Short mmCIF file of C-alpha atoms in Angstrom, two decimals:
data_model
loop_
_atom_site.label_atom_id
_atom_site.label_comp_id
_atom_site.label_asym_id
_atom_site.label_seq_id
_atom_site.Cartn_x
_atom_site.Cartn_y
_atom_site.Cartn_z
CA UNK A 177 93.68 24.51 136.61
CA UNK A 178 92.86 25.47 133.02
CA UNK A 179 94.87 28.69 132.81
CA UNK A 180 95.73 30.08 129.40
CA UNK A 181 98.12 32.87 128.45
CA UNK A 182 96.39 34.63 125.58
CA UNK A 183 98.42 36.89 123.29
CA UNK A 184 96.44 39.88 122.03
CA UNK A 185 97.15 41.56 118.70
CA UNK A 186 96.39 45.01 120.07
CA UNK A 187 97.00 46.67 123.40
CA UNK A 188 94.95 45.12 126.19
CA UNK A 189 92.57 48.06 126.51
CA UNK A 190 90.72 47.62 129.78
CA UNK A 191 87.22 49.12 129.91
CA UNK A 192 85.16 49.53 133.06
CA UNK A 193 81.52 50.47 133.54
CA UNK A 194 80.51 54.09 134.10
CA UNK A 195 77.64 52.69 136.14
CA UNK A 196 80.17 51.08 138.53
CA UNK A 197 79.15 47.50 137.77
CA UNK A 198 81.98 45.35 139.11
CA UNK A 199 82.70 43.78 135.73
CA UNK A 200 85.33 44.86 133.23
CA UNK A 201 86.15 43.94 129.65
CA UNK A 202 89.09 43.80 127.28
CA UNK A 203 88.58 44.46 123.57
CA UNK A 204 91.20 43.35 121.08
CA UNK A 205 91.88 40.60 118.54
CA UNK A 206 93.88 37.39 118.39
CA UNK A 207 95.74 35.49 115.69
CA UNK A 208 94.81 32.00 114.44
CA UNK A 209 97.80 30.73 116.43
CA UNK A 210 96.31 32.11 119.66
CA UNK A 211 92.90 30.80 118.65
CA UNK A 212 94.33 27.27 118.42
CA UNK A 213 95.58 27.53 122.02
CA UNK A 214 92.28 29.07 123.18
CA UNK A 215 90.19 26.23 121.78
CA UNK A 216 92.27 23.65 123.64
CA UNK A 217 90.72 24.91 126.88
CA UNK A 218 87.65 26.98 126.04
CA UNK A 219 84.21 25.41 125.54
CA UNK A 220 80.81 26.91 124.78
CA UNK A 221 78.80 25.34 127.60
CA UNK A 222 78.14 28.81 129.01
CA UNK A 223 76.58 29.71 125.64
CA UNK A 224 72.82 28.99 125.41
CA UNK A 225 73.22 27.73 121.83
CA UNK A 226 75.40 25.12 120.15
CA UNK A 227 76.69 26.06 116.73
CA UNK A 228 76.01 23.87 113.70
CA UNK A 229 76.96 24.00 110.04
CA UNK A 230 74.58 26.45 108.36
CA UNK A 231 74.53 29.53 106.13
CA UNK A 232 76.46 31.52 108.75
CA UNK A 233 79.37 29.10 108.94
CA UNK A 234 79.46 28.77 105.14
CA UNK A 235 79.59 32.56 104.81
CA UNK A 236 82.46 32.73 107.32
CA UNK A 237 84.35 30.08 105.33
CA UNK A 238 83.88 32.10 102.16
CA UNK A 239 85.37 35.18 103.84
CA UNK A 240 88.34 33.21 105.23
CA UNK A 241 88.94 31.74 101.78
CA UNK A 242 88.48 34.77 99.54
CA UNK A 243 89.05 37.88 101.70
CA UNK A 244 90.61 36.88 105.06
CA UNK A 245 91.95 40.41 105.52
CA UNK A 246 88.33 41.61 105.92
CA UNK A 247 87.32 39.10 108.58
CA UNK A 248 88.35 41.49 111.40
CA UNK A 249 85.93 44.08 109.98
CA UNK A 250 83.07 41.76 109.03
CA UNK A 251 82.89 39.64 112.20
CA UNK A 252 81.87 40.42 115.77
CA UNK A 253 84.33 37.71 116.75
CA UNK A 254 84.28 35.86 120.05
CA UNK A 255 83.04 36.88 123.49
CA UNK A 256 84.87 35.12 126.34
CA UNK A 257 83.91 35.04 130.01
CA UNK A 258 86.54 34.31 132.67
CA UNK A 259 86.54 34.54 136.46
CA UNK A 260 90.23 35.42 136.65
CA UNK A 261 92.18 37.65 134.31
CA UNK A 262 95.74 38.79 134.98
CA UNK A 263 97.43 41.43 132.82
CA UNK A 264 100.93 40.40 131.75
CA UNK A 265 103.62 42.13 129.70
CA UNK A 266 103.67 42.33 125.89
CA UNK A 267 99.88 42.44 125.39
CA UNK A 268 99.29 39.14 127.12
CA UNK A 269 96.54 38.04 129.53
CA UNK A 270 96.40 35.01 131.78
CA UNK A 271 92.77 33.81 131.96
CA UNK A 272 91.05 30.90 133.72
CA UNK A 273 88.63 28.55 131.93
CA UNK A 274 87.78 26.00 134.64
CA UNK A 275 84.20 26.77 135.65
CA UNK A 276 82.15 25.74 132.61
CA UNK A 277 78.93 27.23 134.04
CA UNK A 278 80.42 30.72 133.99
CA UNK A 279 83.61 30.62 131.90
CA UNK A 280 84.14 30.01 128.22
CA UNK A 281 82.69 31.22 124.92
CA UNK A 282 79.58 33.28 125.74
CA UNK A 283 78.86 34.48 122.22
CA UNK A 284 80.40 33.99 118.82
CA UNK A 285 79.89 30.24 118.92
CA UNK A 286 79.34 30.13 115.16
CA UNK A 287 82.53 32.12 114.59
CA UNK A 288 84.47 29.76 116.84
CA UNK A 289 82.97 26.67 115.21
CA UNK A 290 83.47 27.98 111.66
CA UNK A 291 87.11 28.96 112.25
CA UNK A 292 87.85 25.62 113.94
CA UNK A 293 86.39 23.44 111.17
CA UNK A 294 88.06 25.70 108.57
CA UNK A 295 91.48 25.09 110.15
CA UNK A 296 90.82 21.33 110.47
CA UNK A 297 89.67 21.11 106.86
CA UNK A 298 92.73 22.97 105.55
CA UNK A 299 95.25 21.08 107.67
CA UNK A 300 93.73 17.57 107.69
CA UNK A 301 91.21 17.52 104.81
CA UNK A 302 88.61 16.41 107.37
CA UNK A 303 85.10 17.87 107.30
CA UNK A 304 83.22 18.03 110.60
CA UNK A 305 79.62 19.15 111.09
CA UNK A 306 79.13 19.14 114.88
CA UNK A 307 80.66 21.18 117.68
CA UNK A 308 81.20 18.19 119.99
CA UNK A 309 83.04 16.28 117.24
CA UNK A 310 85.16 19.34 116.53
CA UNK A 311 86.06 19.84 120.19
CA UNK A 312 86.96 16.16 120.53
CA UNK A 313 89.12 16.28 117.39
CA UNK A 314 90.87 19.39 118.75
CA UNK A 315 91.67 17.76 122.08
CA UNK A 316 92.87 14.49 120.53
CA UNK A 317 95.01 16.14 117.84
CA UNK A 318 96.10 19.40 119.48
CA UNK A 319 99.84 18.90 119.12
CA UNK A 320 99.49 17.84 115.51
CA UNK A 321 97.24 20.85 114.80
CA UNK A 322 99.93 23.16 116.21
CA UNK A 323 102.66 21.39 114.22
CA UNK A 324 100.82 21.50 110.89
CA UNK A 325 99.72 25.08 111.48
CA UNK A 326 103.32 26.25 111.97
CA UNK A 327 104.25 24.52 108.71
CA UNK A 328 101.41 26.31 106.88
CA UNK A 329 101.12 29.56 108.83
CA UNK A 330 101.09 31.67 105.65
CA UNK A 331 97.74 30.12 104.70
CA UNK A 332 96.01 31.65 107.72
CA UNK A 333 96.34 35.41 107.51
CA UNK A 334 93.35 36.77 109.40
CA UNK A 335 92.61 38.37 112.78
CA UNK A 336 89.79 37.35 115.10
CA UNK A 337 88.05 40.05 117.18
CA UNK A 338 87.78 39.12 120.86
CA UNK A 339 86.07 40.63 123.86
CA UNK A 340 86.88 39.30 127.33
CA UNK A 341 84.52 39.88 130.26
CA UNK A 342 85.85 39.38 133.79
CA UNK A 343 85.23 40.61 137.35
CA UNK A 344 87.06 43.67 138.61
CA UNK A 345 89.32 43.41 141.64
CA UNK A 346 86.75 45.09 143.88
CA UNK A 347 85.22 43.34 146.86
CA UNK A 348 82.15 41.31 145.86
CA UNK A 349 82.99 41.49 142.14
CA UNK A 350 83.01 37.71 141.63
CA UNK A 351 79.51 37.35 143.08
CA UNK A 352 78.30 40.21 140.86
CA UNK A 353 79.91 38.45 137.88
CA UNK A 354 77.98 35.27 138.74
CA UNK A 355 74.73 37.23 139.11
CA UNK A 356 74.98 39.00 135.76
CA UNK A 357 76.80 36.62 133.43
CA UNK A 358 73.74 34.56 132.36
CA UNK A 359 71.74 37.73 131.68
CA UNK A 360 74.60 39.21 129.65
CA UNK A 361 75.02 35.97 127.72
CA UNK A 362 71.32 35.74 126.85
CA UNK A 363 71.24 39.39 125.77
CA UNK A 364 74.27 38.97 123.51
CA UNK A 365 72.53 36.05 121.80
CA UNK A 366 69.24 37.92 121.31
CA UNK A 367 70.27 39.06 117.84
CA UNK A 368 69.29 35.58 116.62
CA UNK A 369 65.95 35.46 118.41
CA UNK A 370 67.13 33.12 121.14
CA UNK A 371 64.26 30.89 122.22
CA UNK A 372 62.82 31.23 125.69
CA UNK A 373 63.69 27.58 126.24
CA UNK A 374 67.36 28.34 125.58
CA UNK A 375 67.24 31.26 128.00
CA UNK A 376 65.46 29.14 130.61
CA UNK A 377 68.02 26.39 130.21
CA UNK A 378 70.79 28.94 130.62
CA UNK A 379 69.59 30.13 134.04
CA UNK A 380 68.69 26.71 135.42
CA UNK A 381 64.88 26.58 135.16
CA UNK A 382 65.01 23.04 133.77
CA UNK A 383 67.81 21.61 135.91
CA UNK A 384 65.44 19.61 138.13
CA UNK A 385 63.62 18.22 135.08
CA UNK A 386 66.98 17.20 133.62
CA UNK A 387 67.86 15.48 136.88
CA UNK A 388 64.75 13.29 136.81
CA UNK A 389 64.41 12.76 133.04
CA UNK A 390 67.80 12.67 131.33
CA UNK A 391 68.63 9.10 132.27
CA UNK A 392 65.57 7.83 130.38
CA UNK A 393 64.68 10.50 127.80
CA UNK A 394 66.88 11.92 125.02
CA UNK A 395 65.87 15.58 125.23
CA UNK A 396 67.47 18.45 123.31
CA UNK A 397 67.71 21.06 126.06
CA UNK A 398 70.14 23.36 124.29
CA UNK A 399 69.55 25.06 120.93
CA UNK A 400 71.64 23.28 118.33
CA UNK A 401 72.40 20.40 120.70
CA UNK A 402 71.67 16.70 120.30
CA UNK A 403 68.48 14.93 121.30
CA UNK A 404 65.44 13.29 119.71
CA UNK A 405 62.85 15.12 121.82
CA UNK A 406 62.22 18.88 121.75
CA UNK A 407 62.55 20.49 125.16
CA UNK A 408 59.48 22.69 124.61
CA UNK A 409 57.32 19.57 124.12
CA UNK A 410 58.47 18.20 127.47
CA UNK A 411 58.14 21.55 129.24
CA UNK A 412 54.59 21.96 127.91
CA UNK A 413 53.52 18.58 129.26
CA UNK A 414 55.33 19.20 132.55
CA UNK A 415 53.25 22.38 132.85
CA UNK A 416 50.17 20.21 133.40
CA UNK A 417 51.29 19.54 136.96
CA UNK A 418 51.75 23.29 137.48
CA UNK A 419 48.21 23.86 136.19
CA UNK A 420 47.08 21.37 138.84
CA UNK A 421 48.99 23.26 141.56
CA UNK A 422 47.56 26.58 140.38
CA UNK A 423 43.98 25.23 140.46
CA UNK A 424 44.61 24.02 144.03
CA UNK A 425 45.88 27.46 145.06
CA UNK A 426 49.39 26.10 145.66
CA UNK A 427 51.26 28.57 143.46
CA UNK A 428 51.84 32.25 144.33
CA UNK A 429 48.82 34.42 143.50
CA UNK A 430 50.75 36.72 141.18
CA UNK A 431 51.46 33.84 138.77
CA UNK A 432 48.84 33.86 136.04
CA UNK A 433 47.01 30.63 135.24
CA UNK A 434 47.43 28.66 132.01
CA UNK A 435 44.64 27.16 129.91
CA UNK A 436 45.13 23.46 129.16
CA UNK A 437 44.43 24.09 125.48
CA UNK A 438 47.77 25.94 125.35
CA UNK A 439 49.58 22.68 126.11
CA UNK A 440 48.53 21.58 122.62
CA UNK A 441 48.31 24.80 120.65
CA UNK A 442 50.67 27.34 122.29
CA UNK A 443 53.85 25.70 123.51
CA UNK A 444 55.63 29.04 123.75
CA UNK A 445 52.97 30.18 126.20
CA UNK A 446 53.55 27.01 128.26
CA UNK A 447 57.29 27.72 128.34
CA UNK A 448 56.59 31.28 129.54
CA UNK A 449 54.28 29.90 132.24
CA UNK A 450 56.82 27.27 133.33
CA UNK A 451 59.62 29.85 133.42
CA UNK A 452 57.47 32.27 135.42
CA UNK A 453 56.81 29.59 138.03
CA UNK A 454 60.46 28.53 138.27
CA UNK A 455 61.77 32.10 138.51
CA UNK A 456 59.42 33.12 141.33
CA UNK A 457 61.17 33.97 144.59
CA UNK A 458 58.80 31.65 146.53
CA UNK A 459 59.71 28.73 144.25
CA UNK A 460 63.43 29.05 143.53
CA UNK A 461 66.48 30.69 145.03
CA UNK A 462 68.78 32.62 142.73
CA UNK A 463 72.42 31.73 143.35
CA UNK A 464 75.21 33.01 141.10
CA UNK A 465 72.74 33.84 138.33
CA UNK A 466 71.18 30.34 138.42
CA UNK A 467 67.74 29.45 139.81
CA UNK A 468 67.77 26.54 142.25
CA UNK A 469 64.39 24.90 142.95
CA UNK A 470 63.55 24.94 146.66
CA UNK A 471 59.75 24.47 146.76
CA UNK A 472 58.79 20.90 147.73
CA UNK A 473 55.31 21.04 146.18
CA UNK A 474 56.77 22.10 142.83
CA UNK A 475 59.46 19.40 143.05
CA UNK A 476 56.85 16.72 143.68
CA UNK A 477 54.72 18.07 140.81
CA UNK A 478 57.66 17.83 138.42
CA UNK A 479 58.23 14.26 139.60
CA UNK A 480 54.93 13.45 137.84
CA UNK A 481 56.40 14.32 134.43
CA UNK A 482 57.69 10.81 133.76
CA UNK A 483 54.18 9.43 134.16
CA UNK A 484 52.81 12.06 131.77
CA UNK A 485 55.36 11.22 129.07
CA UNK A 486 54.76 7.48 129.41
CA UNK A 487 51.00 8.04 129.24
CA UNK A 488 51.39 10.19 126.12
CA UNK A 489 53.20 7.35 124.33
CA UNK A 490 50.66 4.77 125.51
CA UNK A 491 47.78 6.94 124.33
CA UNK A 492 49.40 7.41 120.92
CA UNK A 493 49.72 3.67 120.48
CA UNK A 494 46.33 2.70 121.93
CA UNK A 495 44.02 5.54 120.91
CA UNK A 496 43.02 3.89 117.59
CA UNK A 497 41.87 0.78 119.50
CA UNK A 498 40.04 2.90 122.06
CA UNK A 499 38.33 4.71 119.21
CA UNK A 500 37.20 1.40 117.66
CA UNK A 501 35.90 0.21 121.00
CA UNK A 502 33.90 3.40 121.65
CA UNK A 503 32.03 3.50 118.33
CA UNK A 504 31.62 1.67 115.04
CA UNK A 505 33.80 2.75 112.16
CA UNK A 506 37.49 2.47 111.37
CA UNK A 507 40.04 4.96 112.63
CA UNK A 508 42.21 4.35 109.57
CA UNK A 509 39.48 5.67 107.26
CA UNK A 510 39.61 9.16 108.78
CA UNK A 511 41.10 11.47 106.14
CA UNK A 512 43.54 12.99 108.65
CA UNK A 513 44.97 9.54 109.45
CA UNK A 514 47.68 7.81 107.40
CA UNK A 515 47.02 4.07 107.62
CA UNK A 516 49.92 3.15 105.34
CA UNK A 517 52.74 4.22 107.66
CA UNK A 518 53.79 2.83 111.01
CA UNK A 519 55.18 5.36 113.49
CA UNK A 520 57.18 5.53 116.70
CA UNK A 521 55.87 6.65 120.06
CA UNK A 522 56.89 10.35 120.29
CA UNK A 523 58.81 10.05 123.59
CA UNK A 524 60.47 6.72 122.75
CA UNK A 525 59.38 4.94 125.94
CA UNK A 526 58.74 1.76 123.95
CA UNK A 527 59.94 0.08 120.76
CA UNK A 528 56.33 -0.73 119.83
CA UNK A 529 55.05 0.94 116.65
CA UNK A 530 51.65 2.39 115.91
CA UNK A 531 49.82 1.04 112.87
CA UNK A 532 48.93 4.63 112.00
CA UNK A 533 50.60 8.01 111.64
CA UNK A 534 48.26 10.71 112.87
CA UNK A 535 47.98 14.05 114.64
CA UNK A 536 48.41 14.18 118.41
CA UNK A 537 45.45 16.56 118.39
CA UNK A 538 43.12 13.55 118.45
CA UNK A 539 44.10 12.69 122.04
CA UNK A 540 45.82 15.77 123.51
CA UNK A 541 42.71 16.62 125.59
CA UNK A 542 42.87 13.11 127.09
CA UNK A 543 46.50 13.63 128.07
CA UNK A 544 45.58 16.95 129.69
CA UNK A 545 42.71 15.24 131.49
CA UNK A 546 45.04 13.22 133.69
CA UNK A 547 45.32 16.18 136.06
CA UNK A 548 42.16 14.57 137.49
CA UNK A 549 44.43 11.71 138.59
CA UNK A 550 46.67 14.07 140.56
CA UNK A 551 46.26 14.59 144.29
CA UNK A 552 47.91 16.78 146.91
CA UNK A 553 48.96 15.72 150.40
CA UNK A 554 48.86 18.84 152.57
CA UNK A 555 50.68 17.20 155.45
CA UNK A 556 53.73 16.33 153.33
CA UNK A 557 53.31 19.27 150.91
CA UNK A 558 53.46 16.78 148.07
CA UNK A 559 51.65 16.21 144.76
CA UNK A 560 51.23 12.57 143.77
CA UNK A 561 49.27 10.24 141.48
CA UNK A 562 46.04 8.77 142.80
CA UNK A 563 46.45 6.36 139.91
CA UNK A 564 49.67 6.49 137.91
CA UNK A 565 48.64 6.89 134.24
CA UNK A 566 51.74 4.90 133.28
CA UNK A 567 50.02 1.82 134.71
CA UNK A 568 46.39 2.72 133.99
CA UNK A 569 44.27 0.13 132.19
CA UNK A 570 43.15 2.24 129.25
CA UNK A 571 40.50 -0.31 128.31
CA UNK A 572 38.49 0.84 131.34
CA UNK A 573 38.09 4.37 129.93
CA UNK A 574 34.68 5.24 128.52
CA UNK A 575 35.37 7.31 125.41
CA UNK A 576 31.92 7.03 123.84
CA UNK A 577 31.05 10.69 124.43
CA UNK A 578 34.56 11.81 123.45
CA UNK A 579 34.31 9.98 120.11
CA UNK A 580 30.84 11.43 119.53
CA UNK A 581 32.37 14.90 119.93
CA UNK A 582 35.02 13.96 117.37
CA UNK A 583 32.27 13.20 114.86
CA UNK A 584 30.59 16.52 115.62
CA UNK A 585 33.74 18.42 114.53
CA UNK A 586 34.04 16.28 111.40
CA UNK A 587 37.15 14.39 112.63
CA UNK A 588 39.32 17.55 112.51
CA UNK A 589 42.30 17.06 114.89
CA UNK A 590 42.89 20.81 115.13
CA UNK A 591 39.34 21.40 116.36
CA UNK A 592 39.72 18.49 118.79
CA UNK A 593 43.03 19.77 120.20
CA UNK A 594 41.65 23.30 120.56
CA UNK A 595 38.10 22.49 121.65
CA UNK A 596 37.17 23.26 125.26
CA UNK A 597 34.42 20.61 125.18
CA UNK A 598 37.01 17.87 124.66
CA UNK A 599 39.03 19.01 127.67
CA UNK A 600 35.95 19.14 129.87
CA UNK A 601 34.93 15.66 128.75
CA UNK A 602 38.46 14.31 129.32
CA UNK A 603 38.47 15.54 132.92
CA UNK A 604 35.13 13.79 133.46
CA UNK A 605 36.50 10.55 132.00
CA UNK A 606 39.37 10.42 134.49
CA UNK A 607 37.33 11.64 137.44
CA UNK A 608 35.15 8.53 137.05
CA UNK A 609 38.15 6.23 137.63
CA UNK A 610 38.11 6.73 141.39
CA UNK A 611 34.34 7.04 141.76
#
């Protein structure tokens, strides 16, 4: 059990809700010595963002260097969530930090990160730039950090504001804590315009996608986290299968439809659509503030995402050749195409490089058109590929009319990606495959 006795600088003033919510909070501050012990156990996995070195952390360092006595006034400090909190004597609390989904640093991740790397830099002359590296350094060198800190304690004269949120002792308080903690956490982070993807990740909307994609794709699900692929790009493409379900009448009627053009031009709208589907009571069950996918049709639709991502990469690599085949003229001579740079497939499904660097707008309608390759089995309540685009012979596609439309808009990738005619033509192209 990760139980920590936390020494507070001020009296442990317990505050409860006038509205009788079964959650309470303590407001106080801690010393750098207590912070060192806290960071041995506490993590920020409950926080929808991961802190990185930026203007905020640099500003915090400046305060700790030049006016540490003002840090208590200038900083909001750290917000900690814990399932169990026991009041001890002498302004001490015993808190638990085991359940990483609900316990840990909810807000103040940049404060935590900045203070941690400040202490490491002063004690070890080591400069770290990532939270994960900092946490690993802390765990591997904890005893030495404590030892060196005690030898240099006079160099760290500042107080850190803390707020601790925990269930009351009332019946049902733990379940209420689970129900509300994600919402509280997202709200506390709203002062930095937290992305809808970060909020969705926080409450579990993307957990099933993670389950089927993370082994193969390096996706950055959490703001400030690691990953080569933006989560909103993946979510937008995954929304294509939801568009298919909506057109088949397989999503609840109160969920508004999404135009395929948005998959290219309005990724935030796709994220909103995806989140609306996943949060619907007929799709997911809310358990302890997290949404757990229960709908088999939606699960099967999300299973198609791998094929979509593979097809996207294949289309990026092969579209120039398909263009050449469909009409005379060289793709590399289009002004919007850079024929001097090779480029990687955007979802890294292959090591093969494209001979060109160019806008995805040229072929986004074709990617959206593969909904025509999706089918639904009513008996098994399952969406599946009639022909998996991952294995489709692209040379069989007739793009002559598509390329003619490209010429009509003067080879402008923005007009292609946003043009309804291209999406209609793309659906026709793929409908012909099975006819």
